[in-house]
XYZ file of C-alpha atoms in Angstrom:
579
model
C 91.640 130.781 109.026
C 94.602 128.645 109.154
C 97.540 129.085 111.000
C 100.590 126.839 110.149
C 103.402 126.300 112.411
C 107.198 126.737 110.321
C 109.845 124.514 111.008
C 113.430 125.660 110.732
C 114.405 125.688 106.903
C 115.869 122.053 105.941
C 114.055 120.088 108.856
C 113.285 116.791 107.890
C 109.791 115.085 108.429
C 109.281 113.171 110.825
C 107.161 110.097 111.447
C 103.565 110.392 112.874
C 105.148 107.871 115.149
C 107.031 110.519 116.985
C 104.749 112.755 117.818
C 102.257 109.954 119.549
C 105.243 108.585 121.381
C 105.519 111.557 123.351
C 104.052 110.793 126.995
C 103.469 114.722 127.930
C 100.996 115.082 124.799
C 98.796 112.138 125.013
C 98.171 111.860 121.817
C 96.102 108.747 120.591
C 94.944 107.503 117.290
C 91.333 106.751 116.980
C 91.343 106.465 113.345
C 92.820 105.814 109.870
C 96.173 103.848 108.865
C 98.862 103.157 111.333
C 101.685 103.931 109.481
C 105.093 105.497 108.885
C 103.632 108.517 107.285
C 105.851 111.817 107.363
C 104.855 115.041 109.156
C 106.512 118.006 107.780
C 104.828 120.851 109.597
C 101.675 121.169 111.679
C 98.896 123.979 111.775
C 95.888 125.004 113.227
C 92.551 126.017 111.249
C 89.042 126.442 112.297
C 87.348 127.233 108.634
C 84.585 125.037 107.159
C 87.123 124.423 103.973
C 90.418 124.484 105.386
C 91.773 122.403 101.703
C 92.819 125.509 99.633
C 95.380 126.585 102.877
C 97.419 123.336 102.576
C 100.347 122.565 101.002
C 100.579 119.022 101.760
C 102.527 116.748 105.054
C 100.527 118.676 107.633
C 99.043 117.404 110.882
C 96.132 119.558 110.680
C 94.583 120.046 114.288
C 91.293 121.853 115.304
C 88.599 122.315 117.882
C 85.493 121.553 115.589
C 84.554 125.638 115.249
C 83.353 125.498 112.268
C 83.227 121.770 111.567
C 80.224 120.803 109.307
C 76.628 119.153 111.949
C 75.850 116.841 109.521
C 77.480 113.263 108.259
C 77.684 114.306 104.360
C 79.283 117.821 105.589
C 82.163 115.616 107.825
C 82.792 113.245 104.923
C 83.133 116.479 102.259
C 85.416 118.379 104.864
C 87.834 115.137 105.005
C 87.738 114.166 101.821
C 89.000 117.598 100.998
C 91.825 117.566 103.824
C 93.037 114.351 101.985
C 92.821 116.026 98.510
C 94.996 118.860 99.957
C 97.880 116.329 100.839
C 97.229 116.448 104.872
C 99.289 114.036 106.578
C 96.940 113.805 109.616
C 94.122 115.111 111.358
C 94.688 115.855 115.043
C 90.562 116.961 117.077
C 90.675 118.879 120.232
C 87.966 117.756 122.353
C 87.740 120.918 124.005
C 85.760 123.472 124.225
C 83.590 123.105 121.632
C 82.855 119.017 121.581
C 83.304 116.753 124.876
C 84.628 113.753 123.150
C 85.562 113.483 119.069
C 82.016 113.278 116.878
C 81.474 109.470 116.100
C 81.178 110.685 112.279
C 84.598 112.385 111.942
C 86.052 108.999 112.971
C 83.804 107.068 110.044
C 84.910 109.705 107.892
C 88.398 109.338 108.821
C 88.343 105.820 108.539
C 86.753 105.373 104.911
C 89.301 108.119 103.892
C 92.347 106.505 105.143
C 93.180 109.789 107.167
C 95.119 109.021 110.864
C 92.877 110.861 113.519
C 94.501 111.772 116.512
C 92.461 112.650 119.575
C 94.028 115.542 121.288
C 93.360 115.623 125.076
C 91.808 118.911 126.710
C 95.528 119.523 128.667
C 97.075 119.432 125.429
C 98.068 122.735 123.977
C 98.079 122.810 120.550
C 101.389 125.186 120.727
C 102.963 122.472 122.687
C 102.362 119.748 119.747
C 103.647 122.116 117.328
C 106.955 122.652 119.819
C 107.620 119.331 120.281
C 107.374 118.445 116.486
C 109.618 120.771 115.430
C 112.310 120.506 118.539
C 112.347 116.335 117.595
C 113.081 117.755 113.828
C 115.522 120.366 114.761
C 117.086 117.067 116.929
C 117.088 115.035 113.841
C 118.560 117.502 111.777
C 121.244 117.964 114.069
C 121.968 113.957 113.979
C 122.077 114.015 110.069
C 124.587 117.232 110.024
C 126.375 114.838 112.584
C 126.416 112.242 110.297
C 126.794 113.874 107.078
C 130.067 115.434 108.746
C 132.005 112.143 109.841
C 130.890 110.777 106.436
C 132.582 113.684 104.431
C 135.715 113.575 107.382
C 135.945 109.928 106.175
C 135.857 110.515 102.450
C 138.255 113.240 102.547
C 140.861 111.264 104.513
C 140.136 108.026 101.920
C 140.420 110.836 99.001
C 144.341 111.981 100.298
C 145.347 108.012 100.737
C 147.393 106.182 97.668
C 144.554 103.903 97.271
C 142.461 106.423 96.768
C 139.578 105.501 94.654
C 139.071 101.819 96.303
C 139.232 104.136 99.624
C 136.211 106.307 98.924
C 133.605 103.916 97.540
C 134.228 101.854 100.839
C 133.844 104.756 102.896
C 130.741 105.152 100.699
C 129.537 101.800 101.441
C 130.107 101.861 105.466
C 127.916 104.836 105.569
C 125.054 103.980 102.868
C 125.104 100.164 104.319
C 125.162 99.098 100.422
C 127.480 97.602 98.086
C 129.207 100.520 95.669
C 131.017 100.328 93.042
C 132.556 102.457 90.029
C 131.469 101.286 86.597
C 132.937 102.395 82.992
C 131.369 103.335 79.581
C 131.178 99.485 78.638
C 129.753 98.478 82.125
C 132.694 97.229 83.320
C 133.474 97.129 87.492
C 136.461 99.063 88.139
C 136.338 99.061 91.920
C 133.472 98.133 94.243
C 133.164 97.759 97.834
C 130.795 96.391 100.341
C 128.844 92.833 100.287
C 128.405 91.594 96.659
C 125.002 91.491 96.187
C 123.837 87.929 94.312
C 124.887 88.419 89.743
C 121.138 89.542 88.770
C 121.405 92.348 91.172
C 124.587 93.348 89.935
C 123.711 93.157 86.296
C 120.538 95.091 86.573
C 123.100 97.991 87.909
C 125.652 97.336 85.298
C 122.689 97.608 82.731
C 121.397 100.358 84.236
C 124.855 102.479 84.083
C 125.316 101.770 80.793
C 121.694 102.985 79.837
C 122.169 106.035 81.576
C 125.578 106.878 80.674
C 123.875 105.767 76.685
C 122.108 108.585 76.893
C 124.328 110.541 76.260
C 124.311 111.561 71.920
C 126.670 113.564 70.218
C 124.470 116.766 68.761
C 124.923 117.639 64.660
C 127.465 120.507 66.026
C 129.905 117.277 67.542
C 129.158 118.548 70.894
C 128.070 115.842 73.425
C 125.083 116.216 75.339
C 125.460 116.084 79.278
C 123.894 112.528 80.292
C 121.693 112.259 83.220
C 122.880 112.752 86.517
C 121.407 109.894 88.383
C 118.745 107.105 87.625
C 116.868 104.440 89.969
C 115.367 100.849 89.826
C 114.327 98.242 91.897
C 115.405 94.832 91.944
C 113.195 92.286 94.901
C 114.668 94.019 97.939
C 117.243 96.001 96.031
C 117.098 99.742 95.896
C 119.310 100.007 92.487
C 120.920 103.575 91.931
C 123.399 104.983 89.436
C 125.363 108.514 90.040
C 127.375 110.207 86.928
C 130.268 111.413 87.688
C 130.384 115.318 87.001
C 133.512 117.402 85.210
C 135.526 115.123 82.679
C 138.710 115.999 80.378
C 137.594 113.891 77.535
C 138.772 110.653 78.287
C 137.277 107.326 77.114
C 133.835 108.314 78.098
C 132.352 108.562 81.608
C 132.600 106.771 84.639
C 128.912 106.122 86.532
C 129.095 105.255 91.053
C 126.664 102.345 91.358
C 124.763 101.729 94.368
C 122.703 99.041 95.529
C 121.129 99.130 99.037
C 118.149 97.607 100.892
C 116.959 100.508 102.442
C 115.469 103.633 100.815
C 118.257 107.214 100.317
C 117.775 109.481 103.258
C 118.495 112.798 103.175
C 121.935 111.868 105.114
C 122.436 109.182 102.312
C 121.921 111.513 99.104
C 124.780 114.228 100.298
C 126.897 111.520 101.328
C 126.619 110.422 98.010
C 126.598 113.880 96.432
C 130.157 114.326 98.324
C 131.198 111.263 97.060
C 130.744 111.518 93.072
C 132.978 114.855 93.209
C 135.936 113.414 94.840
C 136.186 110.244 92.346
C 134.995 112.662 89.040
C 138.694 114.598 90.585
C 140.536 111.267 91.122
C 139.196 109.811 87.778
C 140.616 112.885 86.102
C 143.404 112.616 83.781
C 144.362 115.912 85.473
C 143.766 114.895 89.275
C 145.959 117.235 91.451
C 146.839 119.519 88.568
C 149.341 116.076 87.349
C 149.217 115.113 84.033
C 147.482 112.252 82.275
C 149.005 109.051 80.231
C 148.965 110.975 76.812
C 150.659 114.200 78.535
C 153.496 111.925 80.041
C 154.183 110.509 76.902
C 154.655 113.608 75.008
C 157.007 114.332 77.832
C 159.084 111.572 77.088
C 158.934 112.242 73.372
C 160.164 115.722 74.246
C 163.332 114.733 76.180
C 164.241 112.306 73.932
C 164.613 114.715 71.166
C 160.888 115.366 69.375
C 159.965 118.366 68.436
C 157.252 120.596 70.631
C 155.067 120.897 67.132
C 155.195 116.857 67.139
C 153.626 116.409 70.949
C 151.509 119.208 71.202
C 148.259 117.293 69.959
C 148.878 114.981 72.639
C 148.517 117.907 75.258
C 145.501 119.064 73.174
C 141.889 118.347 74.482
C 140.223 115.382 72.977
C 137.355 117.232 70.927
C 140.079 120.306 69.796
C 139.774 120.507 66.504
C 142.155 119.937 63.936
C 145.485 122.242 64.212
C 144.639 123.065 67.712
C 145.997 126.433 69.461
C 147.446 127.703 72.279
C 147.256 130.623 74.640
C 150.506 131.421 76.991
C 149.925 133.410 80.513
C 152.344 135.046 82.195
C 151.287 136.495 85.459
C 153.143 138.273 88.525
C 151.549 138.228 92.057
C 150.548 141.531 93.512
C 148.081 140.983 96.284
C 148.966 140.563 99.795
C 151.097 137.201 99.717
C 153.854 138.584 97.231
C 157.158 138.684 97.557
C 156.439 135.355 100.298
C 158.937 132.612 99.681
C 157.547 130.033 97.554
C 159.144 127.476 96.601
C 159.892 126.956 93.000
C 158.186 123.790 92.225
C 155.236 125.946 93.279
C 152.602 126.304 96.090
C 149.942 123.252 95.573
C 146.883 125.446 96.879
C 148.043 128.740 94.472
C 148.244 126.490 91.546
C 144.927 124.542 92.138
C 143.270 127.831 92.486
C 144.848 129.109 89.299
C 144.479 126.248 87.532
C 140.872 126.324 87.952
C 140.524 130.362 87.213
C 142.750 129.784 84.122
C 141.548 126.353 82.763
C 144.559 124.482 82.403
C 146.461 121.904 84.508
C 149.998 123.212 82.710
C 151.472 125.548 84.920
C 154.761 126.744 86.023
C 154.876 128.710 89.376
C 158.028 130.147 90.119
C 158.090 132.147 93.571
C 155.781 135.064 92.488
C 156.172 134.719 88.637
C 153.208 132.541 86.648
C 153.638 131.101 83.102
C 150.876 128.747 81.692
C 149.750 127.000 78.754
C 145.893 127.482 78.041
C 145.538 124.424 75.397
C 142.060 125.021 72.902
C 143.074 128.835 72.725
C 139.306 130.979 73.541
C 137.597 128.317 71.607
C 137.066 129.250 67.808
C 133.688 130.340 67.016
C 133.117 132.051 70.357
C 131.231 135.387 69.803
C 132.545 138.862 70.735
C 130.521 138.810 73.518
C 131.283 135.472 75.024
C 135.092 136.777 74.621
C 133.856 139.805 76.833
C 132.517 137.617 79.177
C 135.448 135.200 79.489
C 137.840 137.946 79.796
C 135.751 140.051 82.669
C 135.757 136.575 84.487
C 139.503 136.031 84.383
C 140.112 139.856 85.184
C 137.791 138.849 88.398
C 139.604 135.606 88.938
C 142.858 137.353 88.760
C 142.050 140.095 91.210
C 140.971 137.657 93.491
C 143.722 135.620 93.739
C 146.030 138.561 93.954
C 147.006 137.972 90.634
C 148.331 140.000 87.289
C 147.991 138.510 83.991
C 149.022 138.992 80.708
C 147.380 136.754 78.032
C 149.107 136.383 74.480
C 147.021 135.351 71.311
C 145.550 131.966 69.733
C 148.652 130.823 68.161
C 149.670 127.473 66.365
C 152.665 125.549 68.461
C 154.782 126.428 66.164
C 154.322 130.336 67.351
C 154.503 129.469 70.971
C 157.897 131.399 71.110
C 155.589 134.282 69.479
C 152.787 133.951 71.709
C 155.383 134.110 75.091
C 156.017 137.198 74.120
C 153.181 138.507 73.591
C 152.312 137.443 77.100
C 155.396 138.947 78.504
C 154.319 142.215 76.961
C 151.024 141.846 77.928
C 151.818 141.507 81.363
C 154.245 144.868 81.638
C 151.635 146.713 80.271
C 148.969 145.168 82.923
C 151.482 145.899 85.481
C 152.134 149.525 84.040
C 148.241 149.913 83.366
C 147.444 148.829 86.839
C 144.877 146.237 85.125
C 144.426 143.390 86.417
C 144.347 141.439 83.177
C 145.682 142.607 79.519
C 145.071 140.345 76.325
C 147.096 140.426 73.257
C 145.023 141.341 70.243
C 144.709 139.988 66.741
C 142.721 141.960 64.838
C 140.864 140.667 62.088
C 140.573 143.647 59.816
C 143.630 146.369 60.343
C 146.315 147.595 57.746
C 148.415 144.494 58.292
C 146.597 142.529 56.068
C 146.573 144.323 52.758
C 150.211 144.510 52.697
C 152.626 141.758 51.696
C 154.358 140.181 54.138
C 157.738 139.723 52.675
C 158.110 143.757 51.445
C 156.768 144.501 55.315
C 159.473 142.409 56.843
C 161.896 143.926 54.529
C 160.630 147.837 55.351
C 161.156 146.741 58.891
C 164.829 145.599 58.962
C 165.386 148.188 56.891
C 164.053 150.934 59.022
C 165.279 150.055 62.108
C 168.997 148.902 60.534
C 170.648 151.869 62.288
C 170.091 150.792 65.667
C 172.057 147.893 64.474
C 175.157 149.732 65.784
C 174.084 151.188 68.736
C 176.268 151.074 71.760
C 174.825 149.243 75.480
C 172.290 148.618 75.921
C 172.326 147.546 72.807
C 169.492 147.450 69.912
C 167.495 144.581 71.390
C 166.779 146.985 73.976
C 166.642 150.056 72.518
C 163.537 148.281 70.310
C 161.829 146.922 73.037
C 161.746 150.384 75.050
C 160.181 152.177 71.647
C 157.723 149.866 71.488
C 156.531 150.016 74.879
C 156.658 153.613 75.015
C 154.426 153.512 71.617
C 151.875 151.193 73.376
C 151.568 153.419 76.533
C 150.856 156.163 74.630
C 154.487 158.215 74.933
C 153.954 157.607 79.296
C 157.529 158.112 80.609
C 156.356 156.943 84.246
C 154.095 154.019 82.697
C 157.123 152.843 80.626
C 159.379 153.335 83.591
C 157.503 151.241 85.318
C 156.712 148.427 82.834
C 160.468 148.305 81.441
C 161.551 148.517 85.955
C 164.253 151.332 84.868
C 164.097 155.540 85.986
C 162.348 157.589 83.515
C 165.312 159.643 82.957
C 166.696 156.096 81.560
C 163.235 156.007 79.151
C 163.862 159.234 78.206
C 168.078 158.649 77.515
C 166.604 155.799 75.245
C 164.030 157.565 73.801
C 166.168 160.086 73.077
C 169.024 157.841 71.599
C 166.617 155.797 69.382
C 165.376 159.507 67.439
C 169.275 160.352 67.634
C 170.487 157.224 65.428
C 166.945 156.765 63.451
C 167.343 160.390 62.231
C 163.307 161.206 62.913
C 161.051 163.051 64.877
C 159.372 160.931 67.456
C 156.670 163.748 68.048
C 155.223 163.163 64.399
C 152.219 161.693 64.827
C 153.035 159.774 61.297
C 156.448 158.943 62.545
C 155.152 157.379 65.455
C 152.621 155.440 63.352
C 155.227 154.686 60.735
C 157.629 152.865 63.337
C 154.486 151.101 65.159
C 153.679 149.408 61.973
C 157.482 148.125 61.211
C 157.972 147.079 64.662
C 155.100 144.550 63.994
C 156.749 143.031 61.022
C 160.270 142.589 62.920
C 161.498 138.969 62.703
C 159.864 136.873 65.498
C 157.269 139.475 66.121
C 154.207 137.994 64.378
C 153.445 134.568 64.147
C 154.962 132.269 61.118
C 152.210 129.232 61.012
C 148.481 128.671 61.242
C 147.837 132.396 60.943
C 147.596 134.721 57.551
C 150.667 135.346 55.909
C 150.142 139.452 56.767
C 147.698 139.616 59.652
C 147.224 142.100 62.147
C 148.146 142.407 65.513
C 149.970 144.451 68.370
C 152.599 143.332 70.725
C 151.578 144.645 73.591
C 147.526 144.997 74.009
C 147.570 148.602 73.360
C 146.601 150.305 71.065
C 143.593 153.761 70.204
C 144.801 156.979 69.441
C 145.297 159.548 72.094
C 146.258 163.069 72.737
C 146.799 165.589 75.080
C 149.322 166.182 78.398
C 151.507 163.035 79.356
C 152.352 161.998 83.035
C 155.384 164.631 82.820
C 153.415 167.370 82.424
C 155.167 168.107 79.243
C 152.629 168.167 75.925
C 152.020 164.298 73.864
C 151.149 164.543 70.305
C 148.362 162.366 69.042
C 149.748 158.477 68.783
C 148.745 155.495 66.444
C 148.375 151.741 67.715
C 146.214 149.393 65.762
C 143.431 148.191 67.838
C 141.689 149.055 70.999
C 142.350 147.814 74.635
């Protein structure tokens, strides 16, 4: 049977070279190529077909046990060694054989298979232990290496010259010439010796090929180009990296690389390291900023444009036409609230939430979150992928210590709608204990068989009285009904969504039945006054939407019955929608 010897996981090969360099093994080669040929694990066997055991870079050692007597037998056993992918054969010439059979080394020989001749005060154990303690050696120079080349990018990543910074850093540590090439094949920035023009035009044509690949599908979606392609060029090793990630700018940016030695294992995640930190400085959104087109709408906003007018220049490139908007407002809950922060916000929180939420427009204020989520969910997405999406931000929240409320897809024009929605989102997240709550449109409710002018008109109608109520005053006498509504008639949920006693919920409560003249314990009632708080002015949005569509203010929303949190009995409620 065979018996292989493991190396440590991620040990690199290691040249036959090494192993016959060390003076305590005596090792010498008595046959086949003298070459650089890799050994990536060494094993014992002593069975007559030891082939269907292999898996290729071994140094294969036995005593002749069960080696074929005859020359035809020899050749058949080495042939199939070297069919197996064996790297080398190593022959103990004890105990069965004095001295290595003469037709093992003609076999060896017309086979092109190294034969090492392993002395009798050679151990095999010890060949095996002193392979794989010069591998775990090597690996522990490249994690040596790999580390100051990732110290050095880092620190070239964080200086103002950023970009021209990390391709030289690149360059030191591949010994190559690097450089960062653009959709049309132009150099941007390169670093290192210039190697002579063909050189560098094979790599320029050779970015632009790869990043060609690249074809937009019948859908208008673009297909992700290849990640890396190689040529050769007389001495030149010729490599091109695409960068990852991208905010839909011009097209995408490919790391060129051409060196005279083969990539090591050292070389490829130095590279690897390298092609993320120039994808984040090559994107419009590096360091959650904001690109060219986002500072211009900025200074079309302060000079007096409208936010309907500038808001396609904040969109995405492939939005599609009338693009939409999600706002976010989130509060801080886990273990770093109420910390001072200052107000322009805390770079690593906003990185982190930036990522979770999708969107480089932020505004972090202490422990208080509102965002801009351009693209909306992305129109077409299926109920499940909503599911999904939502379960991940609920996760993303949580982790960050985060609550969220999320308003609906609106138009820009509805954005005062939509921060709302959020706002109301949020209290009930907060008053729900939920780590995320989403505002819901739904497609098919009552809403949008009625007309929208008579439902605006019921509404001011209905709620006309409160017109002349005394402080608080009927902006806040409407805003405590409907979050009472939405939490199902909860006096402590509302308490704590609205921040007031419940004895103040219930004094409002209490007033809003008192100058409405109804009976908010009628199930109909209750229903009646949901529905006409949704067609209040500013309560549903005015463009890109249907004229009467429905929707709920607060993501609330099933019917319920039973005992409420005051132990006191709740009549069944109506909200459109489910949470």
């Amino acid at each position: 049977m065979t018996t292989p010897h493991a190396p440590a996981p991620g040990s690199p090969a290691l040249p036959l070279a090494t192993l016959l360099a060390d003076p305590e093994l005596g090792l010498e080669q008595i046959a086949g190529p003298v070459d650089d040929r890799l050994i990536g694990t060494a094993g014992t066997t002593e069975v007559e077909d030891p082939a269907p055991y292999l898996i290729g870079g071994e140094l294969l050692m036995t005593a002749g046990v069960r080696l074929p007597h005859t020359a035809e037998g020899i050749d058949a056993y080495v042939r199939g060694v070297v069919g197996a992918g064996a790297a080398a054969l190593g022959f103990g010439v004890a105990p069965v054989y004095d001295e290595v059979p003469p037709e093992l080394v003609r076999a060896c020989e017309r086979h092109a298979l190294p034969l090492l001749r392993i002395p009798v005060a050679t151990p095999f154990v010890a060949i095996g232990r002193s392979l794989y303690g010069a591998m775990a050696e090597a690996r522990t120079r490249d994690l040596r290496q790999i580390s100051r080349a990732q110290s050095g990018l880092a620190s070239a990543a964080a200086r103002p010259d950023a970009m021209p910074a990390v391709l030289h850093q690149l360059s030191t540590h591949l010994a190559a010439w690097t450089v960062l090439i653009d959709a049309h094949g132009r150099e941007l920035f390169s670093a290192g010796p210039r190697p002579e023009p063909a050189v560098r035009q094979q790599l320029l044509d050779l970015a632009v090929r790869t990043m060609g690949r690249s074809r937009r599908t019948g859908a208008g979606r673009a297909q992700r180009p290849p990640t890396a392609a190689a040529e050769h060029h007389a001495g030149s090793r010729l490599t091109v990296h695409t960068l990852p990630g991208g905010d839909g700018g011009a097209g995408p940016l490919v790391v060129g690389i051409a060196a005279a030695a083969p990539p090591t294992v050292v070389h490829r995640s130095v590279t690897g390291v390298a092609t993320v930190l120039l994808s984040l400085l090559t994107s419009p959104r590096h360091a959650l900023g904001t690109d060219t087109a986002g500072a211009g709408a900025l200074v079309r906003l302060m000079l007096g444009a409208s936010p309907a007018s500038v808001a396609p220049a904040l969109l995405p490139a492939d939005a599609p036409p009338g693009g939409r908007w999600v706002v976010v407002h989130g509060l801080r809950t886990g273990p770093k609230a109420g910390r001072t922060v200052p107000s322009d916000g805390d770079p690593v929180q906003l990185a982190a939430l930036g990522t979770a939420l999708g969107t480089s427009y932020l505004d972090l204020d202490g422990d208080a979150l509102r965002a801009l989520v351009p693209g909306g969910r992305g129109g077409g997405a299926g109920a499940d992928a909503v599911l999904d999406l939502e379960e991940a931000e609920a996760e993303a929240a949580a982790r960050l210590g985060w609550t969220l409320g999320f308003s609906a897809p609106v138009a820009t024009v509805d954005l005062p709608v939509a921060d709302t929605q959020a706002e109301r989102a949020l209290r009930r997240a907060l008053a729900t204990r939920a780590p995320v709550v989403h505002h819901r449109t739904e497609e098919q409710s009552v809403h949008g068989i009625v007309n929208a002018a008579d439902a605006t008109a019921l509404a001011r109608s209905r709620f006309a009285p409160l017109d002349a109520a005394a402080s608080p005053g009927p902006a806040v006498l409407l805003e405590t009904l409907r979050t009472w509504l939405a939490l199902q008639g909860s006096w402590d949920q509302t308490a704590s969504a609205l921040q007031v006693h419940r004895n103040t919920v219930r004094h409002r409560i209490g007033r809003v039945a008192e100058l409405l003249g109804t009976d908010l314990q009628d199930p109909d009632v209750r229903m009646e006054l949901w529905f006409a708080l949704r067609w209040l002015p500013g309560e549903h949005p005015a463009g890109g939407g249907r004229a009467a569509g429905g929707g709920r203010a607060d993501g609330g929303g099933g019917a319920d019955g039973g005992t409420d949190a005051d132990g006191g009995r709740q009549t069944v409620t109506w909200t459109p929608g489910r949470s």
